[in-house]
mmCIF file of C-alpha atoms in Angstrom:
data_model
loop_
_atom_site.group_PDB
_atom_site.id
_atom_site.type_symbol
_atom_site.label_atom_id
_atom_site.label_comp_id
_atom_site.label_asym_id
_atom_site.label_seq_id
_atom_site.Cartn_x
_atom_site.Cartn_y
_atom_site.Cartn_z
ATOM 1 C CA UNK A 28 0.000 0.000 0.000
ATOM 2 C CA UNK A 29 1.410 3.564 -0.975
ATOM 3 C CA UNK A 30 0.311 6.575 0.220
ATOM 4 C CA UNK A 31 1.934 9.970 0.508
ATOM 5 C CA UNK A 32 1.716 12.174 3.540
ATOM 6 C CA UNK A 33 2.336 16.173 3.695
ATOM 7 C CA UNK A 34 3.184 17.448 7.320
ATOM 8 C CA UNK A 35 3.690 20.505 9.137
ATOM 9 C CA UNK A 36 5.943 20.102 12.006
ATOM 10 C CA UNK A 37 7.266 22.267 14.283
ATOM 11 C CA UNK A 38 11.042 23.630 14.133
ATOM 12 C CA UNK A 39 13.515 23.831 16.923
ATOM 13 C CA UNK A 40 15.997 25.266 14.943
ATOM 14 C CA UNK A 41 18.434 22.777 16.189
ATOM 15 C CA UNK A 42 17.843 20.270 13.140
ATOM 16 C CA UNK A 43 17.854 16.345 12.825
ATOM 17 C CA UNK A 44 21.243 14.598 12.964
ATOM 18 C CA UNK A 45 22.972 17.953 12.836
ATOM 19 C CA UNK A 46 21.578 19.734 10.028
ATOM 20 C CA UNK A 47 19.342 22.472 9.809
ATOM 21 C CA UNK A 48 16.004 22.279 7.623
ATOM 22 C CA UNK A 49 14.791 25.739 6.900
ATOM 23 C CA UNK A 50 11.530 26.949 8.368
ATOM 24 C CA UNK A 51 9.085 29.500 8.303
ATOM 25 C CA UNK A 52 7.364 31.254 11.869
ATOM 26 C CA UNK A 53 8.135 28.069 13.529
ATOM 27 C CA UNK A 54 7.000 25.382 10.872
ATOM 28 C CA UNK A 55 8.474 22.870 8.356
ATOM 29 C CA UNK A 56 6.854 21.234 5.662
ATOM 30 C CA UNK A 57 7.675 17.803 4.870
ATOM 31 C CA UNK A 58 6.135 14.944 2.460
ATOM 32 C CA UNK A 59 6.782 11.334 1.912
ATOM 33 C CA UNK A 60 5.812 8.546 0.352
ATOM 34 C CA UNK A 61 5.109 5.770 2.185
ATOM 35 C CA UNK A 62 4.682 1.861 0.570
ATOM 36 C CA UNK A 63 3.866 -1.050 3.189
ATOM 37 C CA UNK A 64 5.992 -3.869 1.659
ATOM 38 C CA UNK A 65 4.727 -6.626 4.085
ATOM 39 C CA UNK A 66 1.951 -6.715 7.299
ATOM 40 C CA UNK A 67 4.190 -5.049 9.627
ATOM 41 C CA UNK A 68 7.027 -3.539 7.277
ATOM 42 C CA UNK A 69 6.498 -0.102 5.379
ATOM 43 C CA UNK A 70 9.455 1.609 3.459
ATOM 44 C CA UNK A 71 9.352 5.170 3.174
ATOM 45 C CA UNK A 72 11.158 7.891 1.832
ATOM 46 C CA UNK A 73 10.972 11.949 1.763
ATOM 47 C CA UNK A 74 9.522 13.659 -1.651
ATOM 48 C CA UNK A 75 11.159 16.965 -3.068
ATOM 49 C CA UNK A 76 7.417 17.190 -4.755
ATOM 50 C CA UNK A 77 4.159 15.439 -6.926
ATOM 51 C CA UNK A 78 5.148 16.147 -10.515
ATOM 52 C CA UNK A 79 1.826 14.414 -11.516
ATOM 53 C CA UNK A 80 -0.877 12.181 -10.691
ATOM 54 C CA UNK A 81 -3.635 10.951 -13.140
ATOM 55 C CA UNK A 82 -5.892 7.649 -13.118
ATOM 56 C CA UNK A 83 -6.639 5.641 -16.133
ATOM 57 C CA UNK A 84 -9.639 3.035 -16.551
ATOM 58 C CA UNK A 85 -7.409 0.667 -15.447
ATOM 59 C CA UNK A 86 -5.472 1.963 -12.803
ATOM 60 C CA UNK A 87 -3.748 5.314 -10.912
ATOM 61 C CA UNK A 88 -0.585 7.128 -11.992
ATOM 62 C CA UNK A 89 1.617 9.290 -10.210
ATOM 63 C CA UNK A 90 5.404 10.775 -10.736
ATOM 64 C CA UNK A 91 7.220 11.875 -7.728
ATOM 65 C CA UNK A 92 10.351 13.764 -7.649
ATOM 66 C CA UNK A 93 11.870 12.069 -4.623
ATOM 67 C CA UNK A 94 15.049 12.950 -2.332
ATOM 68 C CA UNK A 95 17.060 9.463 -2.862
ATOM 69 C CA UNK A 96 16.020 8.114 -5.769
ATOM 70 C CA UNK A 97 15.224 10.977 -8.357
ATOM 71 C CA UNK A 98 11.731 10.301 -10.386
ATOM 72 C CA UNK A 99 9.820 7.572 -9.403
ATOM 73 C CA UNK A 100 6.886 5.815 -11.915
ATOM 74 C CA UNK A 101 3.762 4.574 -8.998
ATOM 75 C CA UNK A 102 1.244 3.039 -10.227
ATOM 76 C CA UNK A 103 -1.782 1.942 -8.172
ATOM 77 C CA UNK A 104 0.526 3.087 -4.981
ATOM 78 C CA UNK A 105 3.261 0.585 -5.981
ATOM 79 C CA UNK A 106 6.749 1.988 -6.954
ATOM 80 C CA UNK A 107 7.505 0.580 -10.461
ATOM 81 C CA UNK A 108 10.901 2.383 -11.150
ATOM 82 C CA UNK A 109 12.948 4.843 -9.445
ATOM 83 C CA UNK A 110 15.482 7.353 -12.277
ATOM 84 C CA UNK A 111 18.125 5.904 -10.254
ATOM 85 C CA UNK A 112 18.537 2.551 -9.982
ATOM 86 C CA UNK A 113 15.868 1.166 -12.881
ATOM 87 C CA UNK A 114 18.769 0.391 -15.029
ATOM 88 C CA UNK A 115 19.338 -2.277 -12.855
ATOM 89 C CA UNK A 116 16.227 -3.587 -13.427
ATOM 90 C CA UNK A 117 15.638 -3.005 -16.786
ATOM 91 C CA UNK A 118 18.981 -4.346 -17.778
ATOM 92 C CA UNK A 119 18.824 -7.390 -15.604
ATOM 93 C CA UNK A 120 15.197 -8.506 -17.543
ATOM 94 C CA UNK A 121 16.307 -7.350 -20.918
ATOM 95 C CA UNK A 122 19.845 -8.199 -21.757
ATOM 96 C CA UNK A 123 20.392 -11.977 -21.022
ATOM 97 C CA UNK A 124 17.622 -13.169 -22.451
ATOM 98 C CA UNK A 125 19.025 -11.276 -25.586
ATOM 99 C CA UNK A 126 22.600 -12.339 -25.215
ATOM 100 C CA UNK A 127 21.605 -16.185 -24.344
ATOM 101 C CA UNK A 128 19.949 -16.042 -28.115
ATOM 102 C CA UNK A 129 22.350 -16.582 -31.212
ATOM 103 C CA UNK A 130 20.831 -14.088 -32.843
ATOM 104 C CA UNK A 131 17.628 -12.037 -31.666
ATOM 105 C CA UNK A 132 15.303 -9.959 -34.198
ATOM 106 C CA UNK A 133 12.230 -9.904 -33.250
ATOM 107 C CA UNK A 134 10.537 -8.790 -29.713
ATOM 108 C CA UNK A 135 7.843 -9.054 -28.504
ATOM 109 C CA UNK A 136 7.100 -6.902 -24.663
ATOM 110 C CA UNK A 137 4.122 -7.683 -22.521
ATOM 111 C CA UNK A 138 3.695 -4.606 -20.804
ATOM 112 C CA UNK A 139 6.380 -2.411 -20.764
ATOM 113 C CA UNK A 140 4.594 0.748 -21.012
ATOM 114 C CA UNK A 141 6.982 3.170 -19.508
ATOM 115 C CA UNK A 142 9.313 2.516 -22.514
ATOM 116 C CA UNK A 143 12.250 1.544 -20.628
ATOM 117 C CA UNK A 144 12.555 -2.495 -21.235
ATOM 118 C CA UNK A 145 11.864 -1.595 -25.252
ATOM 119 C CA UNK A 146 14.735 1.369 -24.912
ATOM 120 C CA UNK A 147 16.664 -1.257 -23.278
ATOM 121 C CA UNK A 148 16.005 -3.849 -26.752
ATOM 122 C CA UNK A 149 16.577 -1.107 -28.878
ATOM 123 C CA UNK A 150 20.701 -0.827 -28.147
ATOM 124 C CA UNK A 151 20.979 -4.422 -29.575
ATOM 125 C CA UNK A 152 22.319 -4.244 -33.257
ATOM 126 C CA UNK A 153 20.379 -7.670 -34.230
ATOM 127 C CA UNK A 154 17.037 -6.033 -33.184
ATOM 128 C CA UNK A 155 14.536 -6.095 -36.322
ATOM 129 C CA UNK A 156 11.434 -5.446 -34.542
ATOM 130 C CA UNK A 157 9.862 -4.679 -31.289
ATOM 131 C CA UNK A 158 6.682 -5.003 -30.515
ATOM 132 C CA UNK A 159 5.255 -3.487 -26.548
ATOM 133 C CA UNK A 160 1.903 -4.450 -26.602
ATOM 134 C CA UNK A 161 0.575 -2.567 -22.989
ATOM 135 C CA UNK A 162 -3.263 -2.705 -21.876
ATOM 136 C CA UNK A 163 -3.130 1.086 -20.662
ATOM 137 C CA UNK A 164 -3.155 3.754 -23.601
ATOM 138 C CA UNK A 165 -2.916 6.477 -20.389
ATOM 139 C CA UNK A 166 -0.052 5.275 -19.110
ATOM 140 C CA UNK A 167 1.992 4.334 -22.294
ATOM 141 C CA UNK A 168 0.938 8.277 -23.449
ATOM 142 C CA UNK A 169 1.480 9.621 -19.818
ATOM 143 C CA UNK A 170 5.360 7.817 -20.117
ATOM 144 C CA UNK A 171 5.884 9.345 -23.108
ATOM 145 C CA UNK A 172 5.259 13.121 -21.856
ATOM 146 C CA UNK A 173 7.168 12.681 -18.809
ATOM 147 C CA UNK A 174 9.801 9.860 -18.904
ATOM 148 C CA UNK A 175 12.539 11.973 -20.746
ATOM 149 C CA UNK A 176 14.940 9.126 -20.868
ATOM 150 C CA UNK A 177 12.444 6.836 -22.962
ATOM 151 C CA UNK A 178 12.075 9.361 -25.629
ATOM 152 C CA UNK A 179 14.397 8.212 -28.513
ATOM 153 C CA UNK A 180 13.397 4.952 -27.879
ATOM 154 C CA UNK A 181 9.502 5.585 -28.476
ATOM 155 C CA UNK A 182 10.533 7.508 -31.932
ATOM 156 C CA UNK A 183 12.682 4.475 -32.854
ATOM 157 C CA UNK A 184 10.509 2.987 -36.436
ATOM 158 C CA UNK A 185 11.256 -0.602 -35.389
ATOM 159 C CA UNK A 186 9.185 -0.032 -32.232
ATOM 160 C CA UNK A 187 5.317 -0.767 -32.790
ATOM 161 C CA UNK A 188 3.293 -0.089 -29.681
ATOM 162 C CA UNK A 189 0.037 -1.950 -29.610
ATOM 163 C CA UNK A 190 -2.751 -0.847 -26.828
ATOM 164 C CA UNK A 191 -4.185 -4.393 -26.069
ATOM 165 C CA UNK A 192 -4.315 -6.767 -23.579
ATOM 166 C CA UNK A 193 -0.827 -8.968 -24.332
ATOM 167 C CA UNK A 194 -3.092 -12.424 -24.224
ATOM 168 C CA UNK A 195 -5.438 -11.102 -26.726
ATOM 169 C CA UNK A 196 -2.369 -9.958 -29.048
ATOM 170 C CA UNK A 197 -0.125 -13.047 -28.867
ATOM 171 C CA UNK A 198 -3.880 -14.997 -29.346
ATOM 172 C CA UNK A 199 -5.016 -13.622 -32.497
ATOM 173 C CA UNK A 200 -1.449 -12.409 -34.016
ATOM 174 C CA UNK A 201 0.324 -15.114 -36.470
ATOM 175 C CA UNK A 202 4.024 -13.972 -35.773
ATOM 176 C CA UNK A 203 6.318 -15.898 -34.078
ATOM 177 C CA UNK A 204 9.129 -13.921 -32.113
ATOM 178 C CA UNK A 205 12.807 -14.673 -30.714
ATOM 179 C CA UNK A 206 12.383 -13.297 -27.428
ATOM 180 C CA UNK A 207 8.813 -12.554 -25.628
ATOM 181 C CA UNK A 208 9.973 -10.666 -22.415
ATOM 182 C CA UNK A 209 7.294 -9.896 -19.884
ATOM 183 C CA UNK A 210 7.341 -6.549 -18.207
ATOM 184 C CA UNK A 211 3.730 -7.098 -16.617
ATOM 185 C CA UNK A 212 3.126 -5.620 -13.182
ATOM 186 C CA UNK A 213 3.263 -7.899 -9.929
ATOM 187 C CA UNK A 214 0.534 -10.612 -9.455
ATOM 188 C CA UNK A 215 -1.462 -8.493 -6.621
ATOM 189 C CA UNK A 216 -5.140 -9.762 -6.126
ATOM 190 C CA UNK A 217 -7.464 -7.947 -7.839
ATOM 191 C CA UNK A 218 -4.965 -6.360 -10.302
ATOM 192 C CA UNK A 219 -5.287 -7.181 -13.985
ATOM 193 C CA UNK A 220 -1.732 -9.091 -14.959
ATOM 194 C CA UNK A 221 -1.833 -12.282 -12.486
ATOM 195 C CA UNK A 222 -3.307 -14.229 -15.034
ATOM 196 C CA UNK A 223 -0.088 -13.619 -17.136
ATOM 197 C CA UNK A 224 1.430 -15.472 -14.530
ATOM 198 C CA UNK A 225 -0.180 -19.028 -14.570
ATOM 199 C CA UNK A 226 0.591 -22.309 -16.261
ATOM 200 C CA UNK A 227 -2.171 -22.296 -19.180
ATOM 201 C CA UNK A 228 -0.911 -19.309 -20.294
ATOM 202 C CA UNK A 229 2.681 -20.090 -20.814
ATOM 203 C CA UNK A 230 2.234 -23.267 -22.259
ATOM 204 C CA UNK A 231 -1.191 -22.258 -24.504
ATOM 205 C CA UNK A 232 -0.177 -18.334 -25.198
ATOM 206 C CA UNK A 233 3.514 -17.872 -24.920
ATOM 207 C CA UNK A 234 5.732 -20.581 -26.179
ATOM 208 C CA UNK A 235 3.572 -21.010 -29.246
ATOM 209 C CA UNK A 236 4.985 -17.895 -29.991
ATOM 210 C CA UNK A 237 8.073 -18.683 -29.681
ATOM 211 C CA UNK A 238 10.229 -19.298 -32.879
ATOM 212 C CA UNK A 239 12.468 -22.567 -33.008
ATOM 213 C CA UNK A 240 15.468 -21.507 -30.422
ATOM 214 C CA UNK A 241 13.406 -18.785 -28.487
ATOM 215 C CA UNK A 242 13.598 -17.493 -25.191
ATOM 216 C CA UNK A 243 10.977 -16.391 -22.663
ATOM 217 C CA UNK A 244 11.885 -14.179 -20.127
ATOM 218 C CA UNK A 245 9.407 -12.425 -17.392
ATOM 219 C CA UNK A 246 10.037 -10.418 -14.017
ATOM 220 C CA UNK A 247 8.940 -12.147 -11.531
ATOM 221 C CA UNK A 248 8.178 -10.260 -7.727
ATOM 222 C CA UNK A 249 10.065 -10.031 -4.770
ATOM 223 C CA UNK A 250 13.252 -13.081 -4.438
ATOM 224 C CA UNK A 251 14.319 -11.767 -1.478
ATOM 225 C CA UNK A 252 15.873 -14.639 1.401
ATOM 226 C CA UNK A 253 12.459 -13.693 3.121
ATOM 227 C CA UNK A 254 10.062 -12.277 -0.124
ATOM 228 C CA UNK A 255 10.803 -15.361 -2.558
ATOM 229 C CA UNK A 256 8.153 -17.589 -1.744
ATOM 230 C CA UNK A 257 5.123 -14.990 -2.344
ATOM 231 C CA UNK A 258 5.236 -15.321 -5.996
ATOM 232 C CA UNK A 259 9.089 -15.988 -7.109
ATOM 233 C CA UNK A 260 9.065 -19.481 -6.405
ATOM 234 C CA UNK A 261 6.369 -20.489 -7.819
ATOM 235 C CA UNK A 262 6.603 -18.449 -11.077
ATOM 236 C CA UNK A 263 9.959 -20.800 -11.506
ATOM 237 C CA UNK A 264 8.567 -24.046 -10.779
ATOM 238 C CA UNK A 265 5.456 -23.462 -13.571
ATOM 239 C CA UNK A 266 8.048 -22.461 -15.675
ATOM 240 C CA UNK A 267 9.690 -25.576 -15.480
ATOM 241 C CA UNK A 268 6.236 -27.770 -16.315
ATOM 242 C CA UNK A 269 6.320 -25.809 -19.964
ATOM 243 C CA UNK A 270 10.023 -25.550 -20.682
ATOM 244 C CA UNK A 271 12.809 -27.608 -20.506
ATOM 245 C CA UNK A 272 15.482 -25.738 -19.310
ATOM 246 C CA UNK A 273 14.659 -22.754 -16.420
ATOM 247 C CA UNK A 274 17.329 -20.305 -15.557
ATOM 248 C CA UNK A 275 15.628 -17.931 -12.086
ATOM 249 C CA UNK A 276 18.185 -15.009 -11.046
ATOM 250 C CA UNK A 277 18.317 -11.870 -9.216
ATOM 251 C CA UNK A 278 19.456 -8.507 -8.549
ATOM 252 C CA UNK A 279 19.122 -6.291 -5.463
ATOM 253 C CA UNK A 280 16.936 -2.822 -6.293
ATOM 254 C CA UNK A 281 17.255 -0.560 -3.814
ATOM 255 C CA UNK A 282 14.634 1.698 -4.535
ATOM 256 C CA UNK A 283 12.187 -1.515 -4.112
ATOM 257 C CA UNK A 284 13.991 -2.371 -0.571
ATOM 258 C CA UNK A 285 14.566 -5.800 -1.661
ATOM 259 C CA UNK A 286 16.365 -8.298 -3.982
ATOM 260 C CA UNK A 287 14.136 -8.816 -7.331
ATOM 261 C CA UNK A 288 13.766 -12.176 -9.409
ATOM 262 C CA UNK A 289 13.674 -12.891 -13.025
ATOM 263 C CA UNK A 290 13.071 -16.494 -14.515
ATOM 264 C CA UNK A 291 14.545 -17.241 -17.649
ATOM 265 C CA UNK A 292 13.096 -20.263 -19.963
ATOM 266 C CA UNK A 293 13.514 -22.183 -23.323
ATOM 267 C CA UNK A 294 13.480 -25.336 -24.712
ATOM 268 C CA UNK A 295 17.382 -24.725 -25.762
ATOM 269 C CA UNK A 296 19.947 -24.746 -23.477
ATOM 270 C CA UNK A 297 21.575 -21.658 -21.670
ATOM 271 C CA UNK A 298 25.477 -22.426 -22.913
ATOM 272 C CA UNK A 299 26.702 -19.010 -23.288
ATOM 273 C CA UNK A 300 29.592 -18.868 -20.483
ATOM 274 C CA UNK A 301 30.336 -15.348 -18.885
ATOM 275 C CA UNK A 302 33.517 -14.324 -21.766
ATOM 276 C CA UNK A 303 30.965 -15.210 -24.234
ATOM 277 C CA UNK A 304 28.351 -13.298 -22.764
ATOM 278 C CA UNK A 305 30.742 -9.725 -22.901
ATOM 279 C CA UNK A 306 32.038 -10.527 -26.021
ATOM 280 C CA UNK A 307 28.618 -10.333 -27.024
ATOM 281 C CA UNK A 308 27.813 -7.430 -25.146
ATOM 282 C CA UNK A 309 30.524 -6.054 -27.142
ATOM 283 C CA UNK A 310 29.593 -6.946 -30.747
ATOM 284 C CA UNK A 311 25.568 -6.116 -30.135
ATOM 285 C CA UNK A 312 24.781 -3.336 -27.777
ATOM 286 C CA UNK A 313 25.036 0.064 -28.935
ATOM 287 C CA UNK A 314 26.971 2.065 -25.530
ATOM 288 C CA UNK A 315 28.000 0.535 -22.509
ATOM 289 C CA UNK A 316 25.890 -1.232 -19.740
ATOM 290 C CA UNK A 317 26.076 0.443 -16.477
ATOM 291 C CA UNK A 318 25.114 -3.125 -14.585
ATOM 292 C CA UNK A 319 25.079 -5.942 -16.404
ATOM 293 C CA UNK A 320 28.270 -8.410 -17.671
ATOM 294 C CA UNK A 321 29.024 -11.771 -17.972
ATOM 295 C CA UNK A 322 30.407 -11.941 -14.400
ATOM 296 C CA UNK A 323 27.570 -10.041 -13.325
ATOM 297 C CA UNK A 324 25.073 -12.128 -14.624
ATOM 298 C CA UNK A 325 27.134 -15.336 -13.532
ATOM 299 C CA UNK A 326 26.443 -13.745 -10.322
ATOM 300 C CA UNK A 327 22.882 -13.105 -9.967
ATOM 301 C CA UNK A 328 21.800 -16.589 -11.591
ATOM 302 C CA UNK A 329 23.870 -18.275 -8.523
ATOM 303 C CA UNK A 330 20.865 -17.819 -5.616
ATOM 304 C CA UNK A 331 21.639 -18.534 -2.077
ATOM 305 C CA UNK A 332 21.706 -21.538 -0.472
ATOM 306 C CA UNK A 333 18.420 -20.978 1.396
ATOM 307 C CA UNK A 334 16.764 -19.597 -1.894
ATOM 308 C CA UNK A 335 17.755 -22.640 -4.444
ATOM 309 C CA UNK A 336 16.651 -25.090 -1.449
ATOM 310 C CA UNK A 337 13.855 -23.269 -1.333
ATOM 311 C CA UNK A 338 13.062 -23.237 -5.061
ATOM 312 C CA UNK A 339 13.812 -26.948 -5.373
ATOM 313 C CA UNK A 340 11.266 -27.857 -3.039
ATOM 314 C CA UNK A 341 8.350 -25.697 -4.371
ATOM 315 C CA UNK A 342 5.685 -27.849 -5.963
ATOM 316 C CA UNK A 343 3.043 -25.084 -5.867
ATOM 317 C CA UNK A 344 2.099 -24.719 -9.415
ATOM 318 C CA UNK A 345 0.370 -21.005 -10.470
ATOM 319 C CA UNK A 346 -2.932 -20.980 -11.979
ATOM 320 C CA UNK A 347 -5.977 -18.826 -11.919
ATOM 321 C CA UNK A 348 -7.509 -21.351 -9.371
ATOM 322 C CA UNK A 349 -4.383 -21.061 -7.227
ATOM 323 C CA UNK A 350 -2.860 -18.164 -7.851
ATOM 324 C CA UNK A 351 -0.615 -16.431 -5.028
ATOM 325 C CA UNK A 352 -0.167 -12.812 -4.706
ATOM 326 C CA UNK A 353 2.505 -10.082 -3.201
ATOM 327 C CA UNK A 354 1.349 -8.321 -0.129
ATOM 328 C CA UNK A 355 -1.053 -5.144 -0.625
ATOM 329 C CA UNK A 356 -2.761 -3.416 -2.919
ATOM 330 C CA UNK A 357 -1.774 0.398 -3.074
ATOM 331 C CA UNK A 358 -3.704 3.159 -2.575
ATOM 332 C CA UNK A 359 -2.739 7.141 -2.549
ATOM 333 C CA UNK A 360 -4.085 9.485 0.313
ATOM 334 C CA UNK A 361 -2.785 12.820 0.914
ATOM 335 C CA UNK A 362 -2.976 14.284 4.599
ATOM 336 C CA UNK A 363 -2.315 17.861 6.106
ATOM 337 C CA UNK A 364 -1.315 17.988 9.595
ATOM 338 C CA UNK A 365 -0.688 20.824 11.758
#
């Protein structure tokens, strides 16, 4: 649950930890946003201002300029990306998926609507065509008017940006792709993407379009040693009753307060050591990453001991019957205190 709060305390003029906040006949104003990440955990931190909020048919929207982490994307009161650290992110779901493929041209992006996974496609050299196919018209048009960074990469002609539902799409389209990627937001109950989570889907919807050789790649919640077993877990083991060879991994975000989990699946083998992986890096990506290597990667696919025990024991498979959910459901409320 998100929520941001505006306050107006009262000054000492002696400052917190030293250093003295500015105030006016006595008062200081201060806001924050506020997300409760489990029952009895909430993660906060202090806003330099609201650039926006808006609410589409499907959902709310928000942009905050915050103190730590620059401009953050909320959407129904959950943080999606933060300016700061979403390279992390978006490089850790785009690139190996890419690299792992001999040669990838065509995309396809479930989701994806802030235009940062598709800007993230868009350095590879192989790249033909990319298609984001995102539910929301209001966000994908509110992203492009604020999201600066994603600009060149929504002008980019081998970028087609479908408003649909991504089932419907991959349904009723005929083409086949190299890489499906989804970029769908967390399974929370209610919310409209869980069922892009389950077992009928990824053996019914997505590998069929899947060319011979092609990868699958999806985020996939919280993999924290604690936050794995909400959703992470089982997203893996489904995986592994469609495909034959599952590859989860992880990378901490520290806008998110928490590790974050990715699952990886094909019916080809992952081969590509870490040298191979940079000398691809090399050859196909336009500009350097600022995260992700072959050592890096290496890295994040080797989960801790209590994680891969944990993961090797899950038999919970993820339909719509049985679907599990991370905690909350975000909301926005705005107080004024004196």
């Amino acid at each position: 649950m998100g929520e941001i709060s505006c306050s107006n305390g009262i000054g000492n003029g002696n400052g917190v930890n030293g250093k003295t906040h500015s105030s006016q006949n006595g008062y200081r104003k201060s806001c924050w946003y506020e997300e409760e990440i489990e029952e009895n955990l909430r993660w906060c931190f202090a806003l330099n201002s609201i650039l926006h909020t808006g609410a589409s048919r499907y959902q709310d929207i928000a942009l905050l300029d915050t103190k730590p982490f620059g401009k953050a994307l909320i959407i129904d009161g959950k943080l999606q990306s933060a300016e700061v650290d979403e390279f992390i992110y978006h490089e850790s779901l785009v690139h190996p998926a890419l690299l792992h493929h001999s040669s990838p041209k065509t995309v396809f992006i479930m989701g994806g609507g802030e235009g940062s996974t598709a800007r993230e496609i868009l350095r590879h050299k192989t790249a033909v065509k990319v298609v984001m196919c995102d539910i929301d018209e209001e966000v994908v048009d509110f992203c492009k008017a604020y999201l600066v960074v994603n600009r060149e990469a929504f002008c980019d002609p081998r970028l087609e940006v479908i408003i649909n539902d991504a089932r419907a799409e991959l349904e009723i389209g005929k083409e086949c792709y190299d890489v499906i990627i989804g970029d769908l937001a967390d399974p929370i109950e209610g919310g409209p993407c869980y069922k892009l989570y389950t077992k009928s889907f990824y053996e019914h919807t997505v590998k069929p379009k899947l060319n011979r050789g092609g990868i699958f790649v999806t985020q996939a919640g919280p993999a924290g040693i604690f936050s794995h077993t909400e959703v992470f877990s089982c997203i893996c083991n489904t995986l592994k009753q469609v495909f034959k060879y599952v590859v989860p991994y992880s990378a901490h975000i520290p806008s998110f307060a928490d590790t974050w989990g990715w699952v990886m699946a094909s019916d080809t083998p992952f081969t590509v050591s870490a040298d191979e992986l940079d000398s691809r890096i090399k050859q196909r990506i336009k500009g350097e990453n600022r995260y992700l290597d072959g050592k890096t990667f290496s890295s994040a696919s080797t989960l801790s001991k209590a994680v891969r025990k944990s993961l090797d024991n899950e038999t919970h498979v993820y339909t719509e019957g049985t679907a599990r959910f991370i905690y909350g459901h975000g909301s926005f409320q705005q107080q004024n205190q004196a």
